[in-house]
mmCIF file of C-alpha atoms in Angstrom:
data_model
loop_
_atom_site.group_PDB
_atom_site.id
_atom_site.type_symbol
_atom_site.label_atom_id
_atom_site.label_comp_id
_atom_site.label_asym_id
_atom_site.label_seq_id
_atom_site.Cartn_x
_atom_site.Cartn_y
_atom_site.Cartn_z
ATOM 1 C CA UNK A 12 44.886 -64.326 32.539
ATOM 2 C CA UNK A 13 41.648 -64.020 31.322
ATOM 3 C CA UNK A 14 42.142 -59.955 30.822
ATOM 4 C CA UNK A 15 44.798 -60.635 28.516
ATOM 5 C CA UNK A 16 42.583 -63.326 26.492
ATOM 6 C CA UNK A 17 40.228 -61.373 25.696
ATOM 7 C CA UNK A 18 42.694 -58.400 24.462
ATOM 8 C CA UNK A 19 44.109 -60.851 22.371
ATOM 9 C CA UNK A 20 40.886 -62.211 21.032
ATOM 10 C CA UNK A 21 40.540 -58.293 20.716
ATOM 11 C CA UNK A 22 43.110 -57.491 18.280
ATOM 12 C CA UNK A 23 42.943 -60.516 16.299
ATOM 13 C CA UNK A 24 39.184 -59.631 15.308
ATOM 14 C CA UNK A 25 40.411 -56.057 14.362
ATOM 15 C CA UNK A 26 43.377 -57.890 12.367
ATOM 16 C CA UNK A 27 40.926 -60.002 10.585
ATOM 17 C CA UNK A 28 37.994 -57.500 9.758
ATOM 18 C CA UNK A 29 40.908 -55.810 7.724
ATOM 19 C CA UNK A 30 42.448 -59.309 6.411
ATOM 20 C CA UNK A 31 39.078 -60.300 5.120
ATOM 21 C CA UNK A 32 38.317 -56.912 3.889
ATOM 22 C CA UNK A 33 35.110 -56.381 5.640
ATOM 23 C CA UNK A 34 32.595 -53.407 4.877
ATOM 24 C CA UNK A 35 32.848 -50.809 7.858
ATOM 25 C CA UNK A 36 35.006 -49.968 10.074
ATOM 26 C CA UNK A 37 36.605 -52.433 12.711
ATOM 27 C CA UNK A 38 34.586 -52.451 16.239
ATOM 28 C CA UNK A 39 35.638 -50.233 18.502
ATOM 29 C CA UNK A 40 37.921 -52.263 21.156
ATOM 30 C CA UNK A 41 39.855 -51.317 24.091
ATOM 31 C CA UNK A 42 42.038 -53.723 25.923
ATOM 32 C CA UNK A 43 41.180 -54.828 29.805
ATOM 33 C CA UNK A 44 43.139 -53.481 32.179
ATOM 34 C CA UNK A 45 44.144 -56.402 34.543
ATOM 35 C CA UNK A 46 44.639 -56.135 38.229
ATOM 36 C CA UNK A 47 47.272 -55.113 40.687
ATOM 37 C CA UNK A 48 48.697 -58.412 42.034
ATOM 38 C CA UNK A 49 50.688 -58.398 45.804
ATOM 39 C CA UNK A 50 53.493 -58.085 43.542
ATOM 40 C CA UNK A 51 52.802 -55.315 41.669
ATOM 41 C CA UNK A 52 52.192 -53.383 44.816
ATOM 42 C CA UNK A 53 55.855 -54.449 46.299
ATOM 43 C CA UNK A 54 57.114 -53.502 43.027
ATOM 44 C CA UNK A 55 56.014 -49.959 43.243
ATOM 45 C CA UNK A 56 56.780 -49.651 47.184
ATOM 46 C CA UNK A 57 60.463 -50.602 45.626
ATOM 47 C CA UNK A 58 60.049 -47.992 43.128
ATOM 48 C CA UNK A 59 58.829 -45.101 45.678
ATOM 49 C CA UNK A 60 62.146 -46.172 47.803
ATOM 50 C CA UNK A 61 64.563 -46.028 44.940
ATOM 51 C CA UNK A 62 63.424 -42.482 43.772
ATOM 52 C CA UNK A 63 63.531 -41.408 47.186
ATOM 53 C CA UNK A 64 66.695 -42.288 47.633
ATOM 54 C CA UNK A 65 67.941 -40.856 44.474
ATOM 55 C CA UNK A 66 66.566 -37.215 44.930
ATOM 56 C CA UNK A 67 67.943 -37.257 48.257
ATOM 57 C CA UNK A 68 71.523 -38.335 46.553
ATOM 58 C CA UNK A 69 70.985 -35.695 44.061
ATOM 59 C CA UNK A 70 70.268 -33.031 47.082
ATOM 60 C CA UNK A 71 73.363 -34.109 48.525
ATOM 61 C CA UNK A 72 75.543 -33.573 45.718
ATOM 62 C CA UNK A 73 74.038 -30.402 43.978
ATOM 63 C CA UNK A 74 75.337 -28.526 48.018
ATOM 64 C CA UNK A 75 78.946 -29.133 46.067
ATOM 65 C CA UNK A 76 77.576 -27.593 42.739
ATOM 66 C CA UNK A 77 79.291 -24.057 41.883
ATOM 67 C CA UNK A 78 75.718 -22.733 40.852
ATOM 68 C CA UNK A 79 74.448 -23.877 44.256
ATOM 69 C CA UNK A 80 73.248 -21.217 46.456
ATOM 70 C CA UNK A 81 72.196 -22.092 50.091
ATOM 71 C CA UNK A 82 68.281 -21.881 50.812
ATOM 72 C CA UNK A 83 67.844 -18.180 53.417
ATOM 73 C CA UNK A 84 66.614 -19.835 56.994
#
């Protein structure tokens, strides 16, 4: 919560250096990269499983493909 605070507070400081027409350029920010939660993590496990399971559909049905040419061994 606090990461994404401060990115806000981040870009509003850039917005109003050019607003009020400051001298110089804007300080140079970079927004805070927050932290892999439990759920995050699941998420991606999820991710890994559904890809996995795609490229093995997609091996399945490319044996059927007329351009398919079976692997020597």
């Amino acid at each position: 919560m606090q990461a994404t605070e401060i990115t806000y507070l981040q870009t509003l400081l850039r917005i109003m250096w050019v607003g009020l027409r400051l001298k110089g350029d804007p300080p140079k920010t970079s927004p805070v990269k927050t932290p892999k939660t439990a759920r995050d993590h699941a998420a991606d496990k999820a991710a890994e499983g559904r890809q996995e399971t795609h490229l093995a559909r997609v091996a399945q049905l490319r044996k059927y493909s007329p351009t398919y040419q079976q692997q020597a061994g």
